[in-house]
Short mmCIF file of C-alpha atoms in Angstrom, two decimals:
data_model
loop_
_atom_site.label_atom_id
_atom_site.label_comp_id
_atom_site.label_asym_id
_atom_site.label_seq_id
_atom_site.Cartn_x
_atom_site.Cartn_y
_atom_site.Cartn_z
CA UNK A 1 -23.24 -252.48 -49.02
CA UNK A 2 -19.63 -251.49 -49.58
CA UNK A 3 -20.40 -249.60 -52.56
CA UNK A 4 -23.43 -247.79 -51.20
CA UNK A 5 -21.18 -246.78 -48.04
CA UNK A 6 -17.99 -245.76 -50.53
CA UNK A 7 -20.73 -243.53 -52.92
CA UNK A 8 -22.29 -241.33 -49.83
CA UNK A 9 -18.11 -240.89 -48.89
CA UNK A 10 -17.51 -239.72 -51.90
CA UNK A 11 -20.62 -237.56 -52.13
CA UNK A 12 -20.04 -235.71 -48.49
CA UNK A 13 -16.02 -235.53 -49.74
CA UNK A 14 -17.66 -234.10 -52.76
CA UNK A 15 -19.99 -231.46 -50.72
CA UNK A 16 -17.52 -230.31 -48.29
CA UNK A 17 -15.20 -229.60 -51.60
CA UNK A 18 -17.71 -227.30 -52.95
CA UNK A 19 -18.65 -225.86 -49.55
CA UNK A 20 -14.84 -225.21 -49.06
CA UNK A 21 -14.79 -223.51 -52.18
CA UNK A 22 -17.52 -221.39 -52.49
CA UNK A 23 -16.50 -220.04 -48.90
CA UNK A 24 -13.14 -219.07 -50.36
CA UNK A 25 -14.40 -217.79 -53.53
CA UNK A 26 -16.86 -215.71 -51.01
CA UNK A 27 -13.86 -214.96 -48.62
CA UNK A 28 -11.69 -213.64 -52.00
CA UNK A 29 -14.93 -211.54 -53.16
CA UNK A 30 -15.11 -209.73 -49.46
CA UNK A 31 -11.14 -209.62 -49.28
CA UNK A 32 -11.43 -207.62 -52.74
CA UNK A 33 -14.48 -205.60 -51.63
CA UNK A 34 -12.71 -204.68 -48.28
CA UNK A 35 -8.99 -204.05 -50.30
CA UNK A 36 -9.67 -202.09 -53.33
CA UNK A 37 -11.91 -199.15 -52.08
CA UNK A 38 -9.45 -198.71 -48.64
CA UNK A 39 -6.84 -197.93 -51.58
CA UNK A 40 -9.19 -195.62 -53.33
CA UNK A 41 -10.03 -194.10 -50.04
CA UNK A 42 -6.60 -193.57 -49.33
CA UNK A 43 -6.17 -191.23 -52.47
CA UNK A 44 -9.06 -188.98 -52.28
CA UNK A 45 -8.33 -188.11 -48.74
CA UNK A 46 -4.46 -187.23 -50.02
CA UNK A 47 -6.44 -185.26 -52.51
CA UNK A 48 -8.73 -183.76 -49.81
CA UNK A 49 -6.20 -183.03 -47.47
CA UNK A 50 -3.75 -181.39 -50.40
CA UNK A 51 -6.95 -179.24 -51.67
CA UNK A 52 -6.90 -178.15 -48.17
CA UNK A 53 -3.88 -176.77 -47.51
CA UNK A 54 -3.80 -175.38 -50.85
CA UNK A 55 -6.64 -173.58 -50.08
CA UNK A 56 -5.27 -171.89 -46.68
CA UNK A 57 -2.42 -170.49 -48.91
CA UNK A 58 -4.79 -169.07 -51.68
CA UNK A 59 -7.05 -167.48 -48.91
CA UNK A 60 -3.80 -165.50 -47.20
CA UNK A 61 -2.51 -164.50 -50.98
CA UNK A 62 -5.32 -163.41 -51.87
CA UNK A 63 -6.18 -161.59 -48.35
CA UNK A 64 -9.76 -163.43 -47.85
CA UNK A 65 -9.34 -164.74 -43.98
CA UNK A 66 -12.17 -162.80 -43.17
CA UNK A 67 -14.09 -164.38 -45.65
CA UNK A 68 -13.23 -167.59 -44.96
CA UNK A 69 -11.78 -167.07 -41.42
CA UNK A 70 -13.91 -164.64 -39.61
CA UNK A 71 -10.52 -162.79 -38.47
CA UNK A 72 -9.06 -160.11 -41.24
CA UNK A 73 -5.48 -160.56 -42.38
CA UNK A 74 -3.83 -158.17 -39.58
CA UNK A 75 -5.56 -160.51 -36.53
CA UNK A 76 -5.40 -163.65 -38.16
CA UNK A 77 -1.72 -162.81 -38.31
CA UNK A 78 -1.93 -161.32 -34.49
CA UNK A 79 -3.56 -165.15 -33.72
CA UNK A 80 -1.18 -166.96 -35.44
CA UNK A 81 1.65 -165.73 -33.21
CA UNK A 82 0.42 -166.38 -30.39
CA UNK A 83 -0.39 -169.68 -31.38
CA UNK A 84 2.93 -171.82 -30.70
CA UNK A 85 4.16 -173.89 -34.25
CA UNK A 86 4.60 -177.77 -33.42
CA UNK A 87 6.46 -180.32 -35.82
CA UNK A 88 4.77 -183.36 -36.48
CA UNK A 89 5.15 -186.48 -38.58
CA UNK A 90 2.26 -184.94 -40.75
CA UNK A 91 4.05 -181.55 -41.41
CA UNK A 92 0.13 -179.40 -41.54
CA UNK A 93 1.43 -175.88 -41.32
CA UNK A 94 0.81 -173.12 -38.74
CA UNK A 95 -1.94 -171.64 -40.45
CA UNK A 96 -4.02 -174.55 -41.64
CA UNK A 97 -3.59 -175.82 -37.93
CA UNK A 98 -5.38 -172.01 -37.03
CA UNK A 99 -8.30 -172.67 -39.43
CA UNK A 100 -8.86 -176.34 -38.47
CA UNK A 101 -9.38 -174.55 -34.98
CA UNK A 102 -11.67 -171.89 -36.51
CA UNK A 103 -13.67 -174.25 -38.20
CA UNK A 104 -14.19 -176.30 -35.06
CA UNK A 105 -15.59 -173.10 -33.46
CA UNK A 106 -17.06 -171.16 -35.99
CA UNK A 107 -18.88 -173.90 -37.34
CA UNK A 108 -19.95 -176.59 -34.12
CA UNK A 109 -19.40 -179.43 -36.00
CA UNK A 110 -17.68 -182.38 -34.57
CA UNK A 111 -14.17 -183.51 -35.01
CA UNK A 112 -15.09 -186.80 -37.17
CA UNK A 113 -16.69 -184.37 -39.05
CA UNK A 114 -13.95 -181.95 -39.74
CA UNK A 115 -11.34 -184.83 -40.29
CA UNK A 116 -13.52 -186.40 -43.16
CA UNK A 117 -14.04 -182.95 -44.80
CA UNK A 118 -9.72 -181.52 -44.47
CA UNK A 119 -8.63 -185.33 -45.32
CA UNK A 120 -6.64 -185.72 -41.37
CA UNK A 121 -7.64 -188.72 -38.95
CA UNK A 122 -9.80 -187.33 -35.95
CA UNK A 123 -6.99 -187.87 -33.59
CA UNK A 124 -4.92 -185.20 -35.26
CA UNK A 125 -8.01 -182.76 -35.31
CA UNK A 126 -8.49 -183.72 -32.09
CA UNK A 127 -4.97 -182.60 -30.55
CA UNK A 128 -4.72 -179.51 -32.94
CA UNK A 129 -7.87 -178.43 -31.66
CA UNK A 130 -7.11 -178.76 -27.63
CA UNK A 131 -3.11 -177.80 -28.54
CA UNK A 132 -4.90 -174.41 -30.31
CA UNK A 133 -7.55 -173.95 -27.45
CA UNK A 134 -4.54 -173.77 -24.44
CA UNK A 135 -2.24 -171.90 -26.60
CA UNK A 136 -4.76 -169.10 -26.38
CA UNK A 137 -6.32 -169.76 -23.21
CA UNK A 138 -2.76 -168.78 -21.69
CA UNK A 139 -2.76 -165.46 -23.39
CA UNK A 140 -6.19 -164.39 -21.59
CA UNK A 141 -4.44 -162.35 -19.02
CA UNK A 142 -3.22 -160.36 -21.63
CA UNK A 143 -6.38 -159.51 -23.58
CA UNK A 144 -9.14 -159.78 -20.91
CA UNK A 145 -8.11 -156.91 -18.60
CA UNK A 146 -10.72 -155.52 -16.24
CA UNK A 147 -9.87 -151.79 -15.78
CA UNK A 148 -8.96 -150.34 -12.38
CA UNK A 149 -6.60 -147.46 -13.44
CA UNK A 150 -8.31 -143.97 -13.64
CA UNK A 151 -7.81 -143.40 -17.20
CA UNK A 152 -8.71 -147.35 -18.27
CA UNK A 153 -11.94 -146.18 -15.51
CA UNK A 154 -12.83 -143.23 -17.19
CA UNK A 155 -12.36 -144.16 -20.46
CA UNK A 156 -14.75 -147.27 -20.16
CA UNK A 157 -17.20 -144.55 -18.52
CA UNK A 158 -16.97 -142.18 -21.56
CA UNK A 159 -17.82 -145.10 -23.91
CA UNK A 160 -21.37 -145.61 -22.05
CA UNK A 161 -22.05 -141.80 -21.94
CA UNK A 162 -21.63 -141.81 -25.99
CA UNK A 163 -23.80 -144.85 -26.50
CA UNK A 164 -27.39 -143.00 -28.10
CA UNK A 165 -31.35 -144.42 -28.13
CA UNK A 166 -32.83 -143.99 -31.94
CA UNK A 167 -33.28 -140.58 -30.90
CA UNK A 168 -30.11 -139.68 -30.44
CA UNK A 169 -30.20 -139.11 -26.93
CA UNK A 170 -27.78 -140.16 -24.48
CA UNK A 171 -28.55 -142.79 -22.00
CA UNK A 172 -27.07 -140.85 -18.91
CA UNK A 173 -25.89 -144.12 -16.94
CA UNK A 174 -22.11 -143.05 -16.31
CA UNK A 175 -20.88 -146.89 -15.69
CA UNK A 176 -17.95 -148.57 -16.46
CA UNK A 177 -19.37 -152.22 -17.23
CA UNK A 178 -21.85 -154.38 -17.29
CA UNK A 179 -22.03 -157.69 -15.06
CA UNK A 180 -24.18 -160.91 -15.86
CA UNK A 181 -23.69 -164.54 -15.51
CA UNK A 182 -24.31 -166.90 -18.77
CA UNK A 183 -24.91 -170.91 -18.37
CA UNK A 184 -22.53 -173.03 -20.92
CA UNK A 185 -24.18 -176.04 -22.16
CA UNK A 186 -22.02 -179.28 -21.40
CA UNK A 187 -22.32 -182.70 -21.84
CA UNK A 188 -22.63 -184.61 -18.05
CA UNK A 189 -18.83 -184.49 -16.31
CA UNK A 190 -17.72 -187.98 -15.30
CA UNK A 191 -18.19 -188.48 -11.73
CA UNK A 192 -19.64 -184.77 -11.03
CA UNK A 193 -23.35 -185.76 -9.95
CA UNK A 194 -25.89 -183.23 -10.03
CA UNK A 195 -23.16 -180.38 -8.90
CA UNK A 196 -23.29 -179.13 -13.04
CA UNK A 197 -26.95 -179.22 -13.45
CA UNK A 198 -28.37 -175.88 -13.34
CA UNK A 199 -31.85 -174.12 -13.24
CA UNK A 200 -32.67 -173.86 -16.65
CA UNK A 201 -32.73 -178.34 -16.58
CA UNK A 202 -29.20 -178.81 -18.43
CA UNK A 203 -25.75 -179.73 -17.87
CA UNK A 204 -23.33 -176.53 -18.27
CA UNK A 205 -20.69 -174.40 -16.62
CA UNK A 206 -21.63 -171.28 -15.04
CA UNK A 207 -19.63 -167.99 -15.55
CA UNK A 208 -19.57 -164.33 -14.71
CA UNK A 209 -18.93 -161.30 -17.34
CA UNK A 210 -18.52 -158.27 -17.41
CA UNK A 211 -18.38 -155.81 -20.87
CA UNK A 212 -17.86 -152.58 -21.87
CA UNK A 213 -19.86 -150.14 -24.42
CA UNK A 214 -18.03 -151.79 -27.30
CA UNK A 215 -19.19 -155.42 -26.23
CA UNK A 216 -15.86 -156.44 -25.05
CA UNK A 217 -15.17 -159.21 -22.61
CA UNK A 218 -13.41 -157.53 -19.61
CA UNK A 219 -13.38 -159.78 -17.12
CA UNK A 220 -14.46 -163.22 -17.57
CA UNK A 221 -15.01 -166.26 -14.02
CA UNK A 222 -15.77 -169.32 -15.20
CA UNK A 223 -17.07 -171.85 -12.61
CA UNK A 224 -16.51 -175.54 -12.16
CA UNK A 225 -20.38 -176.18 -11.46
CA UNK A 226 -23.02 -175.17 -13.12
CA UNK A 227 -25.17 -175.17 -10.03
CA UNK A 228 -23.89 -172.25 -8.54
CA UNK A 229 -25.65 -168.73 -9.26
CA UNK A 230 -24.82 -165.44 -10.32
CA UNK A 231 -24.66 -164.03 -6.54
CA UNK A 232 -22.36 -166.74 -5.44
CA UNK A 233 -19.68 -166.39 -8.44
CA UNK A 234 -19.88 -162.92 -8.13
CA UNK A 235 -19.45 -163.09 -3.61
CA UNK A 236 -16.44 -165.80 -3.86
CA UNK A 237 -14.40 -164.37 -7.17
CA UNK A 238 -11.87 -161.59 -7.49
CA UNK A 239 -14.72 -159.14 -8.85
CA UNK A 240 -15.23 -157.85 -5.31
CA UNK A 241 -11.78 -156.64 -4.91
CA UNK A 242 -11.29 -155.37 -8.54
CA UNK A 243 -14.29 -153.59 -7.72
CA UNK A 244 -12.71 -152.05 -4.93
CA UNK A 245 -9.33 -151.01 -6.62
CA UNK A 246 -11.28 -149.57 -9.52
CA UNK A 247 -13.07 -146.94 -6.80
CA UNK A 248 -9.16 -146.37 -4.65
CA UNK A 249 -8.03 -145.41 -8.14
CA UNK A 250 -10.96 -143.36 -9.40
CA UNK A 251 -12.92 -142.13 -6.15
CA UNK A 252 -16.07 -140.70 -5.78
CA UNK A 253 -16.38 -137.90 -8.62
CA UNK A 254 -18.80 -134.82 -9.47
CA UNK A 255 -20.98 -135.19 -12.59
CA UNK A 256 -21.37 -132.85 -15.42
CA UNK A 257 -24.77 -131.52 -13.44
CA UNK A 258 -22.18 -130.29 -10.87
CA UNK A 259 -24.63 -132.11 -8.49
CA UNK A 260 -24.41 -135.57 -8.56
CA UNK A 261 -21.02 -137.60 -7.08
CA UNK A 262 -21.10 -140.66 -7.80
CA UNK A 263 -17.93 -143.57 -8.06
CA UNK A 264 -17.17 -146.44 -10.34
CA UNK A 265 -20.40 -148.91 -10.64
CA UNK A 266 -21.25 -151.92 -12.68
CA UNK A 267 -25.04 -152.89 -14.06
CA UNK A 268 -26.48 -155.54 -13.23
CA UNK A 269 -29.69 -157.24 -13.20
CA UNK A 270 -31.50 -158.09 -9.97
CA UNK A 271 -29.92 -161.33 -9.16
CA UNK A 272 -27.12 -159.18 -7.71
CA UNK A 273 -27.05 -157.53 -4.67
CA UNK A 274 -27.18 -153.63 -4.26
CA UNK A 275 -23.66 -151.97 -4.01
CA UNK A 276 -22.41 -148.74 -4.32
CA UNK A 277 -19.98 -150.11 -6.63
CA UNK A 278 -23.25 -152.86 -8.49
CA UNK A 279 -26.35 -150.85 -9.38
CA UNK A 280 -29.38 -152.51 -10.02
CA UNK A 281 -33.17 -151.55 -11.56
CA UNK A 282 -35.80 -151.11 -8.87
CA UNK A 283 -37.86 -154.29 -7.69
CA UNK A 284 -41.32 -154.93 -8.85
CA UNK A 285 -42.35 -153.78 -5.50
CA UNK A 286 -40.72 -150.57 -5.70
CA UNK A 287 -41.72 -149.30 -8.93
CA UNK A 288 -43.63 -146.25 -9.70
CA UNK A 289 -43.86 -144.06 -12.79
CA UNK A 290 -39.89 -142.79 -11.96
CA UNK A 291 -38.86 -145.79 -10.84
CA UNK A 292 -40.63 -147.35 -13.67
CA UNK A 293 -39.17 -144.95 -16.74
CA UNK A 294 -35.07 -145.40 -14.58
CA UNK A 295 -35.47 -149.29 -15.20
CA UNK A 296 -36.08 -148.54 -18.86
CA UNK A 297 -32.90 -146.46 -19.66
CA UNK A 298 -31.09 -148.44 -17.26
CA UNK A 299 -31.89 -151.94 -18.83
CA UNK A 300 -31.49 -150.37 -22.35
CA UNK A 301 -27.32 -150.18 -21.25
CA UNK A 302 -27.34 -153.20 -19.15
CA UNK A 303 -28.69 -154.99 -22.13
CA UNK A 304 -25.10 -154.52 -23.23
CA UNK A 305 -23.89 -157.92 -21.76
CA UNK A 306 -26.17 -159.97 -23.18
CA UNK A 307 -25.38 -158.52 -26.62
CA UNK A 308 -22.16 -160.08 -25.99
CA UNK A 309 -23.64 -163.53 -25.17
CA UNK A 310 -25.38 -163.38 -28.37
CA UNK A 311 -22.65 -162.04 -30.48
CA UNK A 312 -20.03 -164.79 -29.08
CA UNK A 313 -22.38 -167.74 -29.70
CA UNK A 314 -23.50 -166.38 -32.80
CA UNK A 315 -19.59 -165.98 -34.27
CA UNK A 316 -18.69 -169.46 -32.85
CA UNK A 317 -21.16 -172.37 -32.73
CA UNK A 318 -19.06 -174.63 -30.82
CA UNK A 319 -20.55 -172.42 -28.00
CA UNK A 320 -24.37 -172.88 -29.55
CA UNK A 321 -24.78 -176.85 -28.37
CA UNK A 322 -23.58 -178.42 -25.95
CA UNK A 323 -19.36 -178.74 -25.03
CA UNK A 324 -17.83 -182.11 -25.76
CA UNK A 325 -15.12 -181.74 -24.01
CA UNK A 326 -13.26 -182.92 -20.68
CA UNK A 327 -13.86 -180.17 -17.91
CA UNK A 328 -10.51 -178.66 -17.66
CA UNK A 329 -10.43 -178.30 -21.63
CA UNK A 330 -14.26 -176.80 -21.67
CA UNK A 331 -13.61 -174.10 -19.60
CA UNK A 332 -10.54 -173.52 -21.92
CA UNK A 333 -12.29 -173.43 -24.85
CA UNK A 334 -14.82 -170.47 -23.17
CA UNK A 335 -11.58 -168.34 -22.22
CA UNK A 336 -10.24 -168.90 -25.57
CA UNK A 337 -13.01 -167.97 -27.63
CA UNK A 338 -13.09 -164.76 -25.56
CA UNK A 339 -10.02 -164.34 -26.39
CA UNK A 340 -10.20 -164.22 -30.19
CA UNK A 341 -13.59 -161.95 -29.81
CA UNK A 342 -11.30 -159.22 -28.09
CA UNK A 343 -8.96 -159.64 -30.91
CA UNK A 344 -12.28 -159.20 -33.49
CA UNK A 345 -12.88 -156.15 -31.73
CA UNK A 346 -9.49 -154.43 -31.37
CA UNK A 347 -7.05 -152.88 -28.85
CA UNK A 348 -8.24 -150.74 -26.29
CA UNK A 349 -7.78 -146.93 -26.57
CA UNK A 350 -6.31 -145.77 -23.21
CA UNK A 351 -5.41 -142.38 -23.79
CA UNK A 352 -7.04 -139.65 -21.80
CA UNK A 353 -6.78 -135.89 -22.14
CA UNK A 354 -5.44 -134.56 -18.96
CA UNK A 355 -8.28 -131.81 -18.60
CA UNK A 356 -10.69 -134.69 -18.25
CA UNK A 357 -9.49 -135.62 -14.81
CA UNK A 358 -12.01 -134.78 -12.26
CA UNK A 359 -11.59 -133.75 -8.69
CA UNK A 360 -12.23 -136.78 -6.19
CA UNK A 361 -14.90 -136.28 -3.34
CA UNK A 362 -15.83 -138.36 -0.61
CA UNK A 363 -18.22 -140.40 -0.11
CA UNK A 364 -21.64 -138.82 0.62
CA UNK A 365 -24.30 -141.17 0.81
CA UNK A 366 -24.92 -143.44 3.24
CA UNK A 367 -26.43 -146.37 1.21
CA UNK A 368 -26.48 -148.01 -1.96
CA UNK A 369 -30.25 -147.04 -2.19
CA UNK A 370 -29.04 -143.65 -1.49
CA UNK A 371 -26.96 -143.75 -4.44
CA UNK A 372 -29.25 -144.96 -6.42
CA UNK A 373 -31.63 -142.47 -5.55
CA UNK A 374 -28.89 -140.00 -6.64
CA UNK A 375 -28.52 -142.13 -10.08
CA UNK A 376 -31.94 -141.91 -10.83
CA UNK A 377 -32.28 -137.88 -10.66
CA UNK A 378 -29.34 -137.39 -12.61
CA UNK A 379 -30.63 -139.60 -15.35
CA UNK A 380 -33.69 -138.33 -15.43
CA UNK A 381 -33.51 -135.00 -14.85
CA UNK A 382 -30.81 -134.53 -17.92
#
């Protein structure tokens, strides 16, 4: 009985050796499995990473930014000044920091995404990208400038007059701008509700713009909600009293009819109200065969704006889904992509012949429909 007891001992001692075993043969095989590809990991992302920055060098030798970039080697320079250099225990230099940024735009693709491809850990695309994004935010008083002086007025109005159909006639609407309001897509804010979900059924930040005839951004409101409309961004911003100064400066002035006077306006669409200082096309309820042929030449300029919409989110993707970003550093990212699409587009050309300044008049109509009126004979009666 003693033996029998003694031999199954020996056999479970005997088990639980081999069980012990195995397990840390097993445990050795995953330890190796886990151990030896994190070290060959390790090198091809030095490799990656070093390709990289190589790479940003080459391009700038070689002058291929725009190819590469989307800016040319003059404004990739101009952005790289304003962007401020930061030392890090990873030096990455000033430049490849600008076209980690680019990418991130230009391209839409996430930041896991960007860190696996340049060879960095996502936190450090991560904080380039929102370091990049204020550094030019801050700089969007300087190149987003809605014009109020005469000559910045009548320049911007000149620009409009030039613009042709495929006929090569001229449009005849003698504005300064165009106004719309554009929906950003955006993942839900924390805590917000319903206050960002708009119309259309998504999540987003609202914001008004306004353009010029070269599809520059020249004034740019971007709202906290997404809910609110055109109307209301337009009523409660600072466009109102820009608006304002742009006709003190400018005044009412006589037209190259020597007929029509007529001051500073802005197109818009019909979600605005009817200023003197906001034209809009004529209702559905209002039209007739003039009415009808005004709305045509007038929407073929005030189509202007939404060239811009589609030019910006064409350029940089980020702006094509929606923004994964906090709030505060969403509404960033719009101004500073703005920013860098005035930069594409180049300085502004102030200067103004001094025989070009026109005589200011007072005000002679009574209404905005009045004015409008006025509008629509001088554009199509020349």
């Amino acid at each position: 009985m003693e033996n029998s007891n003694e031999r199954k001992r020996k056999m479970a001692a005997a088990a639980a050796l081999d069980m012990l075993t195995s397990s840390c043969v097993t445990m050795m095989q995953i330890k190796r499995q886990y151990e030896l590809p994190r070290e060959g990991v390790d090198v091809v992302v030095r490799e990656k990473f070093e390709n990289f920055l190589k790479f940003v060098d080459s391009a700038q030798l070689r002058n291929e930014t725009e190819k590469y970039f989307g800016l040319n080697q003059s404004d990739f320079l101009h952005v790289l000044s304003i962007c401020r250099s930061r030392d890090r225990a990873i030096r990455i230099t000033p430049a490849a920091r600008l076209l980690i940024f680019l990418k991130y735009a230009r391209e839409g693709r996430s930041e896991t995404y960007l860190a696996r491809d340049i060879g960095v850990s996502q936190p450090t695309v991560c904080r380039i990208v929102l370091e990049t994004i204020h550094d030019l935010a801050e700089k969007a008083g300087k190149y987003i400038q809605f014009p109020t002086s005469y000559e910045d007025v009548r320049k911007a109005e000149l620009g409009f007059l030039a613009k042709r159909d495929r006929f090569g006639r001229s449009r005849n609407i003698p504005c300064f701008g165009c106004v719309d309001g554009k929906h950003w897509a955006t993942e839900h804010p924390p805590n917000s509700g319903s206050l960002n979900a708009n119309y259309k059924g998504y999540f987003s930040y609202n914001s008004l713009v306004v353009c010029d005839s070269d599809l520059r951004v020249r004034y740019l409101q971007v709202s906290e909600l997404g809910v609110s409309n055109d109307a209301q961004l337009f009523s409660h911003g600072k466009l109102p009293i820009l608006l304002e100064r742009a006709v003190e400066n400018s005044g009412f002035r006589m037209l190259d009819d020597e007929e029509t006077v007529l001051p500073p306006f802005l197109c818009a669409d019909n979600r605005f109200k009817l200023t003197k200082t906001c034209m809009t096309p004529y209702r559905q309820s209002d039209l007739s065969a003039e009415n009808m042929q005004f709305n045509k030449k007038f929407c073929a300029v005030r189509v202007r704006i939404e060239n811009v919409f589609g030019l910006i989110t064409s350029k940089f993707q980020v702006l094509d889904r929606n923004i994964k970003l906090s709030p505060v550093n969403g509404r960033c990212l719009i101004a500073a992509i703005c920013v860098l699409h005035n930069i594409q587009i180049g300085e502004i050309e102030t200067q103004l012949d001094t025989d070009d300044m026109v005589p200011v008049l007072p005000d002679p109509y009574s209404s905005a429909k009045d004015m409008r009126e006025a509008l629509k004979r001088y554009v199509l009666d020349n």
